[in-house]
Coordinates of C-alpha atoms (C1' of nucleotides) in Angstrom, one line a residue:
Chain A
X3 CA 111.0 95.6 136.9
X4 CA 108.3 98.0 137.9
X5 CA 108.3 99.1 134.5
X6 CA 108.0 95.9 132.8
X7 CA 104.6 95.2 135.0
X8 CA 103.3 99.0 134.2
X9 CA 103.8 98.4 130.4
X10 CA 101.9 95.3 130.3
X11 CA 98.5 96.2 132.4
X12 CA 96.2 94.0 131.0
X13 CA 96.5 92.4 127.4
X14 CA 92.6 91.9 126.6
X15 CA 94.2 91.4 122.1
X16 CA 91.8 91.6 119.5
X17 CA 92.0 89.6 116.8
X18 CA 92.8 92.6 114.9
X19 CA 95.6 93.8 117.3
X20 CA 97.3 90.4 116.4
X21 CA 97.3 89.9 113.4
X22 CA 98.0 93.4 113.1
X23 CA 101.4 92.8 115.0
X24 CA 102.1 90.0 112.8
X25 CA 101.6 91.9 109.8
X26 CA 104.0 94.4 111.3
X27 CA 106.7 91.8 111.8
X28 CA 106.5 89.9 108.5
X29 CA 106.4 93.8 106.5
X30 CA 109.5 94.7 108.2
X31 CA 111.3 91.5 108.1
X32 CA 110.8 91.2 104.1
X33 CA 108.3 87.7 104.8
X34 CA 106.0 90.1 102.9
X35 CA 108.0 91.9 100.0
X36 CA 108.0 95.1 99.5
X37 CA 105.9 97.2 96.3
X38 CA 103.8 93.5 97.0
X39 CA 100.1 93.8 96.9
X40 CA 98.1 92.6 99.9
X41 CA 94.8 90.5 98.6
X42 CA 92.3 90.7 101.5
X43 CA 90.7 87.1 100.9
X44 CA 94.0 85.7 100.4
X45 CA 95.6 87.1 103.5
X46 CA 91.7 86.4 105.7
X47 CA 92.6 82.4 104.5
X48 CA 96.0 82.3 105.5
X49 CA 95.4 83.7 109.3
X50 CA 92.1 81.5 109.3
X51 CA 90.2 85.0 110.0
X52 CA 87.5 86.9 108.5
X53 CA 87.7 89.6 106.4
X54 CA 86.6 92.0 109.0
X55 CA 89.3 92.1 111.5
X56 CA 91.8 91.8 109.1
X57 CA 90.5 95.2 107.4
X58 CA 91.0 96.7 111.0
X59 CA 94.6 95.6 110.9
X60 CA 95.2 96.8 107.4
X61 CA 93.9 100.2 108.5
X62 CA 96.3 100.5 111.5
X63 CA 99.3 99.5 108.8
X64 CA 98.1 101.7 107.2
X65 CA 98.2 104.4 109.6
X66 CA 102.1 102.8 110.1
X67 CA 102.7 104.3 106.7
X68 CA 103.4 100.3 106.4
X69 CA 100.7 100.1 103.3
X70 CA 99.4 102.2 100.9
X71 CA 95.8 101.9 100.1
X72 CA 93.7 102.9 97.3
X73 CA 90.0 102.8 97.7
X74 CA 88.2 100.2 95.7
X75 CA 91.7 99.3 94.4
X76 CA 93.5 97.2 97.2
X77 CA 97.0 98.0 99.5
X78 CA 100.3 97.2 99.0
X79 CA 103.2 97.0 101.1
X80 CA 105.4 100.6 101.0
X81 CA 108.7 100.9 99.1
X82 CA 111.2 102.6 100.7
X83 CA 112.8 105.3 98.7
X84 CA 115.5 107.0 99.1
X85 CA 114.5 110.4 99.2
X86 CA 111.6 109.0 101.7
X87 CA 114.3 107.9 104.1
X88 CA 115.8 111.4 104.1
X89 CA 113.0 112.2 104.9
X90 CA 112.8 110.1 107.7
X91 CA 115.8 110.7 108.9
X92 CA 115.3 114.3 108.9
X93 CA 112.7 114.4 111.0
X94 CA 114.6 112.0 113.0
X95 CA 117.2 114.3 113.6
X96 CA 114.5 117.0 114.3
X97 CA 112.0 115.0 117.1
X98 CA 114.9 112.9 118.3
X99 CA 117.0 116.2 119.2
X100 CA 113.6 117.2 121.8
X101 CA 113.8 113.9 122.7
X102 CA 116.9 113.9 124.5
X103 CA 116.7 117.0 125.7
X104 CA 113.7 116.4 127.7
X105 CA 115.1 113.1 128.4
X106 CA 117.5 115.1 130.2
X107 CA 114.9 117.5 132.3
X108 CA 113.0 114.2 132.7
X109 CA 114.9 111.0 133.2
X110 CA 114.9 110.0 137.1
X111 CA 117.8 108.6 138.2
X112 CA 116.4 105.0 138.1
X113 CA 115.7 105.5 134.4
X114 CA 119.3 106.8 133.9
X115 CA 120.9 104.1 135.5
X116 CA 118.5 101.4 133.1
X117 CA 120.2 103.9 130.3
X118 CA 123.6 103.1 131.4
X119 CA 122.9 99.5 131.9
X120 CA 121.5 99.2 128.4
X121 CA 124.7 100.8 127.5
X122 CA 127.3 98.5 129.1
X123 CA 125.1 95.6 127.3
X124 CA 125.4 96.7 124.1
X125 CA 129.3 96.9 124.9
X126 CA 129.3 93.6 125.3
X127 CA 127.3 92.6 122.2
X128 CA 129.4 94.7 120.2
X129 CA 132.1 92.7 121.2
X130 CA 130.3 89.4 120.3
X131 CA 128.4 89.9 117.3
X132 CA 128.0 93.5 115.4
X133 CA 125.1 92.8 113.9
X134 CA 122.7 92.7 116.5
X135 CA 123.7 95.8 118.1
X136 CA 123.3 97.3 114.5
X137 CA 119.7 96.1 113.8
X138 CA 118.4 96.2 116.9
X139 CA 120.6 97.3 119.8
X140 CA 120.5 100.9 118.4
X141 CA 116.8 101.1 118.0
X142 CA 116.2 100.1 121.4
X143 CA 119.1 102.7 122.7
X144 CA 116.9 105.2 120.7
X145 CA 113.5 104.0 121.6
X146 CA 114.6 104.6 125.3
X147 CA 115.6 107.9 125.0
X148 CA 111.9 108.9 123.6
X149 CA 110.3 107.3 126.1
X150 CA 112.3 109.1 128.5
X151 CA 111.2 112.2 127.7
X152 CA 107.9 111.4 129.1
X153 CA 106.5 113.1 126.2
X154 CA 103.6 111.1 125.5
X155 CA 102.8 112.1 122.1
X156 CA 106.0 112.1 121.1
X157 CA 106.4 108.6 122.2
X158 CA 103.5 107.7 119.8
X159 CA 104.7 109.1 117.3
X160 CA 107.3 106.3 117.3
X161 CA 105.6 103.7 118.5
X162 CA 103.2 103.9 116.0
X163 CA 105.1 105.0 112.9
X164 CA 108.9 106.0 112.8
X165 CA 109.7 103.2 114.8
X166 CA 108.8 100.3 112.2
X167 CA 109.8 102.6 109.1
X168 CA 113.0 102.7 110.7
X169 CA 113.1 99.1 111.4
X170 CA 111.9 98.8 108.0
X171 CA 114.6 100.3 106.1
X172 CA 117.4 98.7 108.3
X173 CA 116.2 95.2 106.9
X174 CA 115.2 96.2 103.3
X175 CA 118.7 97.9 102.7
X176 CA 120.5 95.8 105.4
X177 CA 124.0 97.6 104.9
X178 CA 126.5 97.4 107.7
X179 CA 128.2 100.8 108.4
X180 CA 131.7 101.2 109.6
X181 CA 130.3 103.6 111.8
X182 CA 129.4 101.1 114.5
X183 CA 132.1 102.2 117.3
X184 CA 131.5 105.8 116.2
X185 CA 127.9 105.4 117.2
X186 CA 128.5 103.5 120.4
X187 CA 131.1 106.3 121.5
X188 CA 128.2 108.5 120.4
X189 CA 125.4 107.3 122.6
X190 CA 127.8 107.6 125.8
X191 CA 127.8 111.4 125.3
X192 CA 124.1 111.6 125.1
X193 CA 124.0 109.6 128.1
X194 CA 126.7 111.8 129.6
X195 CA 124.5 114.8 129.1
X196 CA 121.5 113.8 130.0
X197 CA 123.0 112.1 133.5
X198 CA 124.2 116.0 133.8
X199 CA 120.7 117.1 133.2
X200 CA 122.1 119.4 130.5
X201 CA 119.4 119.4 128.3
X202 CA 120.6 121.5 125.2
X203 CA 123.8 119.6 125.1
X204 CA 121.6 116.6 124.8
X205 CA 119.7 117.8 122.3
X206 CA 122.6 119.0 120.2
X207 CA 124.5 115.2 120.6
X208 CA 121.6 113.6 119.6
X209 CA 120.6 116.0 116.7
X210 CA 124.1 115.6 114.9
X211 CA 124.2 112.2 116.1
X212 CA 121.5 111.0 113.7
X213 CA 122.7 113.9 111.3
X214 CA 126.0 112.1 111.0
X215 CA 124.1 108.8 110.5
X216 CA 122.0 110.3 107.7
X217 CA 125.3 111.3 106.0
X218 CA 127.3 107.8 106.3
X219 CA 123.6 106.4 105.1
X220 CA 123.1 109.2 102.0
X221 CA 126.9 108.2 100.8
X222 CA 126.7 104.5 101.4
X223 CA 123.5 104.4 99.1
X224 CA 125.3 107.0 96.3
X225 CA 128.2 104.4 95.8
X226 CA 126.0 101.6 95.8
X227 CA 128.0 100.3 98.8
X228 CA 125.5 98.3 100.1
X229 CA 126.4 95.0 102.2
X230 CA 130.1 96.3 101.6
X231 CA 132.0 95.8 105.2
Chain B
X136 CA 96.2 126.7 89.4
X137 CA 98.2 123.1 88.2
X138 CA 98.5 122.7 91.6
X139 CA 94.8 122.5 92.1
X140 CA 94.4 119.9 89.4
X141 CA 97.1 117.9 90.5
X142 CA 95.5 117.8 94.4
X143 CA 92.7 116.1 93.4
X144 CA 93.3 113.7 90.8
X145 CA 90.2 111.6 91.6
X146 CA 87.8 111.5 94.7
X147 CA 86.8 108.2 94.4
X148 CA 85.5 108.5 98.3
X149 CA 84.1 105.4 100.0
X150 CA 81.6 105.8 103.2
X151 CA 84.5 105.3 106.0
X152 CA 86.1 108.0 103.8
X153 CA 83.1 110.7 104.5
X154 CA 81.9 110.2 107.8
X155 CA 85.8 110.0 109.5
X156 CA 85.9 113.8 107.7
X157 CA 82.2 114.4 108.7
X158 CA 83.2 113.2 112.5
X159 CA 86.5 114.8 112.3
X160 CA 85.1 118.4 112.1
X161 CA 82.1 117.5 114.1
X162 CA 84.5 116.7 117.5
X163 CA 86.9 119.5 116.0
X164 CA 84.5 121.8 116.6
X165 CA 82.9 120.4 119.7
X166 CA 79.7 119.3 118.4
X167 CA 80.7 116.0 119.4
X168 CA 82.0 117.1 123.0
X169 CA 85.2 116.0 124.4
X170 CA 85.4 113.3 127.0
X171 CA 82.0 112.0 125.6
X172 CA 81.7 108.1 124.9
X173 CA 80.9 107.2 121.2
X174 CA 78.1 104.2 120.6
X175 CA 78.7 102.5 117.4
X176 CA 75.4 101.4 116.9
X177 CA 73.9 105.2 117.9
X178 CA 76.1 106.7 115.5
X179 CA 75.8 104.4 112.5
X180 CA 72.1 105.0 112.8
X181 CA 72.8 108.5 112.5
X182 CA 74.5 108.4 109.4
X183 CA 72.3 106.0 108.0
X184 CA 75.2 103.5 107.3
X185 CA 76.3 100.0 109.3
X186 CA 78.8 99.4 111.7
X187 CA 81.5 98.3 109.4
X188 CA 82.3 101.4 107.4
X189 CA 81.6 103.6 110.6
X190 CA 84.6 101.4 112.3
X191 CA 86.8 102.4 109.8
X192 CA 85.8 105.6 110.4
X193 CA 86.7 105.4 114.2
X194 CA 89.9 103.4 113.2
X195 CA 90.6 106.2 111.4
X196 CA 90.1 108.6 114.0
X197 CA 92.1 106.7 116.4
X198 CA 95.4 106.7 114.2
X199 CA 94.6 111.1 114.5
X200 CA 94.4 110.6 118.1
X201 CA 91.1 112.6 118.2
X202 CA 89.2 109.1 119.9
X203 CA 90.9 106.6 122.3
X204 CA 89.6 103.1 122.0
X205 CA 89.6 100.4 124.4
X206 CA 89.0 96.6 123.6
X207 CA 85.6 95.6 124.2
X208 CA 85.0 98.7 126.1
X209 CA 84.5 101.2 123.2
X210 CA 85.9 104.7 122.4
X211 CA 85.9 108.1 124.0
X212 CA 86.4 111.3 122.2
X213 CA 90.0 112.2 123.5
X214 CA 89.9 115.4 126.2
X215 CA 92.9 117.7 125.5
X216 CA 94.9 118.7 128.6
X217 CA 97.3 121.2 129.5
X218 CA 100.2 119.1 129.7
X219 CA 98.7 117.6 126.4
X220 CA 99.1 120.6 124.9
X221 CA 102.5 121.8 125.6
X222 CA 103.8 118.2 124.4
X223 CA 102.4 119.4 121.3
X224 CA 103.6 122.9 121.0
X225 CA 107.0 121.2 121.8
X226 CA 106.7 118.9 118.5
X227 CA 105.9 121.8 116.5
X228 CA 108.4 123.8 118.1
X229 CA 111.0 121.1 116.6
X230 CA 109.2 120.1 113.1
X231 CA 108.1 123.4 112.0
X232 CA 111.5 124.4 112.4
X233 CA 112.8 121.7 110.0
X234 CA 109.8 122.1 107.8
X235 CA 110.5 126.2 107.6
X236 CA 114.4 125.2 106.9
X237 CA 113.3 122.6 103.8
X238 CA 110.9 125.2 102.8
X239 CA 113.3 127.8 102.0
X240 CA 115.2 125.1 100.0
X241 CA 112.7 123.9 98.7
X242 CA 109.5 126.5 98.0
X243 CA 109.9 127.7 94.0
X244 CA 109.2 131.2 93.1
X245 CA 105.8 130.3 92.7
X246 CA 105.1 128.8 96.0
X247 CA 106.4 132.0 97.7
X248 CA 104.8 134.4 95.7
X249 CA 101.2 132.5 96.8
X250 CA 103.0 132.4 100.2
X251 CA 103.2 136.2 100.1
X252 CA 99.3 136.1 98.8
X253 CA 98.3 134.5 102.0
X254 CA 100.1 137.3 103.8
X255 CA 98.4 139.7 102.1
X256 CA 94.7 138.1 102.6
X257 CA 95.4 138.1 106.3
X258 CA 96.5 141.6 106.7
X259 CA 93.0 142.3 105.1
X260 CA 91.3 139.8 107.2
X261 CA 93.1 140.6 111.1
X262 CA 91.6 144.7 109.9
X263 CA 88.0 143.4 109.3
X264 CA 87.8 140.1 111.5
X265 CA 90.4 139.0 113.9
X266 CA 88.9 135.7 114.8
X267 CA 89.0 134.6 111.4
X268 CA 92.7 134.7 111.2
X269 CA 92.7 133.5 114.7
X270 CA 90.5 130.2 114.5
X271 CA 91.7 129.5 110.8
X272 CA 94.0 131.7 108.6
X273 CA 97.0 131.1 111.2
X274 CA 96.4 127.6 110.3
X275 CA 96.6 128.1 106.9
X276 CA 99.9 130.0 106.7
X277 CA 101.7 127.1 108.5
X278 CA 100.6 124.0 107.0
X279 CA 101.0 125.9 103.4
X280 CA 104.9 125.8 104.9
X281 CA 104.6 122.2 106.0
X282 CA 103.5 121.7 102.4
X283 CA 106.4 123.8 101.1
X284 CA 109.0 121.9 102.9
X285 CA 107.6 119.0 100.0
X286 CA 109.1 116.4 102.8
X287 CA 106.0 114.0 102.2
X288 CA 106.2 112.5 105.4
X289 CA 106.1 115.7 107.1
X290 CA 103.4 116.6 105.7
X291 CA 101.6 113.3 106.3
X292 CA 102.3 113.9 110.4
X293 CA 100.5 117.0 110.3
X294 CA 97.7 116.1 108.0
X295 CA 96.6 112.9 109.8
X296 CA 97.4 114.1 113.1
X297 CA 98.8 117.3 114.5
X298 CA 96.8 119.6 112.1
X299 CA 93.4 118.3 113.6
X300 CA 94.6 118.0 117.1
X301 CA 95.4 121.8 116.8
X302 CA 92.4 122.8 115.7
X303 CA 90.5 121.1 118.2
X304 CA 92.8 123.2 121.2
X305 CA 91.7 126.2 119.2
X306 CA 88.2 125.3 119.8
X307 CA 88.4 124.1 123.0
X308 CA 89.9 126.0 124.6
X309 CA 88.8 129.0 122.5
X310 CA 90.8 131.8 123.8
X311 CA 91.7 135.2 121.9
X312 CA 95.3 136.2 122.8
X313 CA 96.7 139.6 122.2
X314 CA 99.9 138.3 120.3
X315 CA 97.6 138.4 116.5
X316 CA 99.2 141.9 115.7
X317 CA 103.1 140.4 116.5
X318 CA 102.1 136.5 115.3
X319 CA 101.7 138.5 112.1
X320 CA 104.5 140.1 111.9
X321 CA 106.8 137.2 112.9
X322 CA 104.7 135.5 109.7
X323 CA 106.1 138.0 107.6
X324 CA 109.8 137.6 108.9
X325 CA 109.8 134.2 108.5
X326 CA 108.0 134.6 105.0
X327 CA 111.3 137.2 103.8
X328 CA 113.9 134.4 105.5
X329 CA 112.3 132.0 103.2
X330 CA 112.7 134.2 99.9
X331 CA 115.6 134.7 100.4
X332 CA 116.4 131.1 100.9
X333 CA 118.1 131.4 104.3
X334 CA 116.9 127.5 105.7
X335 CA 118.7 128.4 108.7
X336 CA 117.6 131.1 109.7
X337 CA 113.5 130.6 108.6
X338 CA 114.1 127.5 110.8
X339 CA 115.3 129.6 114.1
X340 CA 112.4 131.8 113.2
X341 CA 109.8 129.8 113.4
X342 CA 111.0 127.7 116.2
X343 CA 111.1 130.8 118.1
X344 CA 107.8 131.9 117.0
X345 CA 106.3 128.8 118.0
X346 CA 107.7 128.8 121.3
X347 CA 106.3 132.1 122.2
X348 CA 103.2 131.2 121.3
X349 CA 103.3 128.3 123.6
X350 CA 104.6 130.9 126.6
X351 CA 101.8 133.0 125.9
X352 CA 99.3 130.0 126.0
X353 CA 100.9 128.6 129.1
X354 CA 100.6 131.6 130.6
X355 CA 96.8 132.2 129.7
X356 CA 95.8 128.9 131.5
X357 CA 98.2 129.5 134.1
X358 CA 95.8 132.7 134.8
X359 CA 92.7 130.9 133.8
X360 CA 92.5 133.8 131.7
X361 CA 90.6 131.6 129.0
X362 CA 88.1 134.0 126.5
X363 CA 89.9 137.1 128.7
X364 CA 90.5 139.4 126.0
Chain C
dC143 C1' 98.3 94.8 63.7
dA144 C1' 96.8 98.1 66.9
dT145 C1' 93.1 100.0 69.3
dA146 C1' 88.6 100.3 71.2
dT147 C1' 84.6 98.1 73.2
dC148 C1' 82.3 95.1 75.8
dA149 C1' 81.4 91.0 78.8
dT150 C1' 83.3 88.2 82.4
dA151 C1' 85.8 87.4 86.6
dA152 C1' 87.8 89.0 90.7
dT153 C1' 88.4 92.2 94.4
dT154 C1' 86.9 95.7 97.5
dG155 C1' 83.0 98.0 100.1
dT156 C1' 78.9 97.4 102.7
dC157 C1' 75.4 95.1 105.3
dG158 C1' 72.8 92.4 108.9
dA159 C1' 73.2 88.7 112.2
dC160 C1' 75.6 86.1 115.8
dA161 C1' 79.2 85.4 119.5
dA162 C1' 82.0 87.2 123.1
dT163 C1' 82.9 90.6 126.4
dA164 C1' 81.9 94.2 129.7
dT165 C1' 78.5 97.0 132.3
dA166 C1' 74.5 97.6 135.3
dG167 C1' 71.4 96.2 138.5
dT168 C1' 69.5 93.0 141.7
dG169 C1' 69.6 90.2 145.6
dA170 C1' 71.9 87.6 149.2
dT171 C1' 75.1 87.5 152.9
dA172 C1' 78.5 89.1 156.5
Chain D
dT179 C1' 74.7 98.9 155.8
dA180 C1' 78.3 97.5 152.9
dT181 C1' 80.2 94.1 150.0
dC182 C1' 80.1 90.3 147.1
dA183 C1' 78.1 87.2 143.7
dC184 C1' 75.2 86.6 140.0
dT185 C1' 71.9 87.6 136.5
dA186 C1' 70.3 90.4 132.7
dT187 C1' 71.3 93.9 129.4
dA188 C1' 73.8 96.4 126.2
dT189 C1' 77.9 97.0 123.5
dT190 C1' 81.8 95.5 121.0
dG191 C1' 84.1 91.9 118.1
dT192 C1' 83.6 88.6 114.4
dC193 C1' 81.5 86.3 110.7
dG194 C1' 79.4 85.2 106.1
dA195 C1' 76.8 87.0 102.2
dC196 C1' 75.6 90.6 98.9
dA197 C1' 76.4 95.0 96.2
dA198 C1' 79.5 98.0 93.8
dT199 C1' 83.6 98.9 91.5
dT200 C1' 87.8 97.7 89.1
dA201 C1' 90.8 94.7 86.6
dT202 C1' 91.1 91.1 82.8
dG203 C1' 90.6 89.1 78.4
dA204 C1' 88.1 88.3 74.3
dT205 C1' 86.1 90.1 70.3
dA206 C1' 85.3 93.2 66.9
dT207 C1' 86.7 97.1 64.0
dG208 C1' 89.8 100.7 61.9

DNA sequence: CATATCATAATTGTCGACAATATAGTGATA
DNA sequence: TATCACTATATTGTCGACAATTATGATATG
């Protein structure tokens, strides 16, 4: 709870910042297809803005990796390719892997304990309803991790880009895995570890954690398997 | 020499596009010092343009964390600490490694004969002119790796973001280490792991390398032994 | 009929002015 | 004297209009 009020200090929005955040949303929710182009005056009309802040936003997408613009030409929204989420994941399996392990040489107990209750929630959502756990219940396992690691930059990283990609491609190819219990069983290791402080066995969980991921996602997309249960 | 056609297709550059590089080198290389407040209005007069391309501009430089900006406060050229610093070296540690590993998969015969070029260039160089290969060349040699990796988003997080933020250190904190005659060599190891197409070991290669550069530089500023040669 | 050329329309880039917010300085009060 | 409140100033955020560039479609020509 002392966390929720230091991640909050003071939310003086711009105009840009919001619509910014909606923009985010709608992108990675499919409201705003993908390979669609974005028309400035359109888009200025339909948030009853001007052109101005809504630029501002477009640039911070862009920076997302959310849009693709061309000067004098215009933006569209990104199309996820396959060999781009590789990509992704790759580097996933890369940061991800420091992640946890300074997770490990950083995490105070409090923050470890949080871990564990996020964990025994997502039990019991699994339980319920799969899906949520898959869309979002997994992110937010993740997200915690990197922001346990304390490593600031790192933890911008995400925030600012990987995080929506990833987000991104879960809705755009919205394929359930089998994997689900796998993955759960997966993340109580890494929490495992890093309670034990042990932070190369972290790093190594996590690593072929999301390398195992990336292999169940590389095969589901070969066959064509998508939304197959 | 395709290569050098197929870089630049067309530089269709808009203002924002000019001054964000203009101000990118210019707080780079301190002439815009760290810590210092920027004033829109000041600088847009400077360049001769209005406010709305010199916004992008900043935006710009926000998204490559070289400014932080505050809502209706204003932005502030970002001031590099230590602990800044190592969170960096410890993302390279981690992506270089995956970018070295992609490279050797990746790099065609071409791309490591040029490789071996750049080697030779600096051997000439670090005889004549250490600081060149120093400040610049060691630069070079890894971001032509990132590139050879060819994972586009990896070479998008360096380009827009760690590659200036590295330069700037260099600059700031400006100090000559006596590692140049072994960083050189390790270059060349990791350069032979890549011919011969050995990802895993390239990758442990230049993780290591990294991470004894980033001893060495802890240990300089632990001894406040900056510009000590 | 296909291609090239040119004029028109639409979109993006840029500008200057106004509104909203924060900072600095002054004066009043405990 | 220190602190608080308030005013004045300066800076940032937002807007609407104009300029420059690109996309579109019609017309002419081989």
């Amino acid at each position: 709870m002392t966390e929720a009020l230091e991640n909050e200090p003071v939310i003086a929005s711009t105009i840009a910042d919001t619509v910014c955040s909606k923009l985010q949303s709608a992108i990675v929710e499919g409201i705003i297809p993908a390979g669609s182009k974005i028309s400035e005056p359109a888009l200025a009309n339909e948030f009853g803005i001007s052109r101005g802040p809504l630029r501002e936003a477009l640039s911070r997408l862009e920076a997302c990796n959310l849009i693709e613009r061309k000067p004098n030409v215009g933006a569209r929204v990104v199309t996820l390719t396959r060999q781009h989420l590789v990509e992704i994941y790759l580097i996933r399996e890369s940061l991800e892997g420091l992640a946890a392990r300074q997770a490990a040489e950083n995490m105070s107990d409090k923050d470890i304990n949080e871990l564990d209750a996020l964990l025994e929630k997502h039990q019991q959502q699994i339980k319920q309803d799969q899906s949520y756990y898959q869309k979002e219940g997994d992110m937010d396992f993740h997200f915690r991790i990197i922001k346990g690691s304390k490593n600031s930059h790192l933890i911008d990283m995400f925030s600012n880009d990987l995080y929506h990609l990833i987000r991104l491609y879960r809705y755009q190819f919205g394929m359930v895995s089998k994997r689900v219990p796998r993955a759960f069983v997966e993340h109580g290791q890494i929490v495992d570890a890093i309670r034990q402080h042990d932070g190369e066995l972290a790093q190594f969980l996590m690593s072929r954690h999301i390398r195992s991921s990336r292999i169940n996602v590389e095969k589901m997309l070969d066959e064509h398997l998508a939304i197959t249960d």
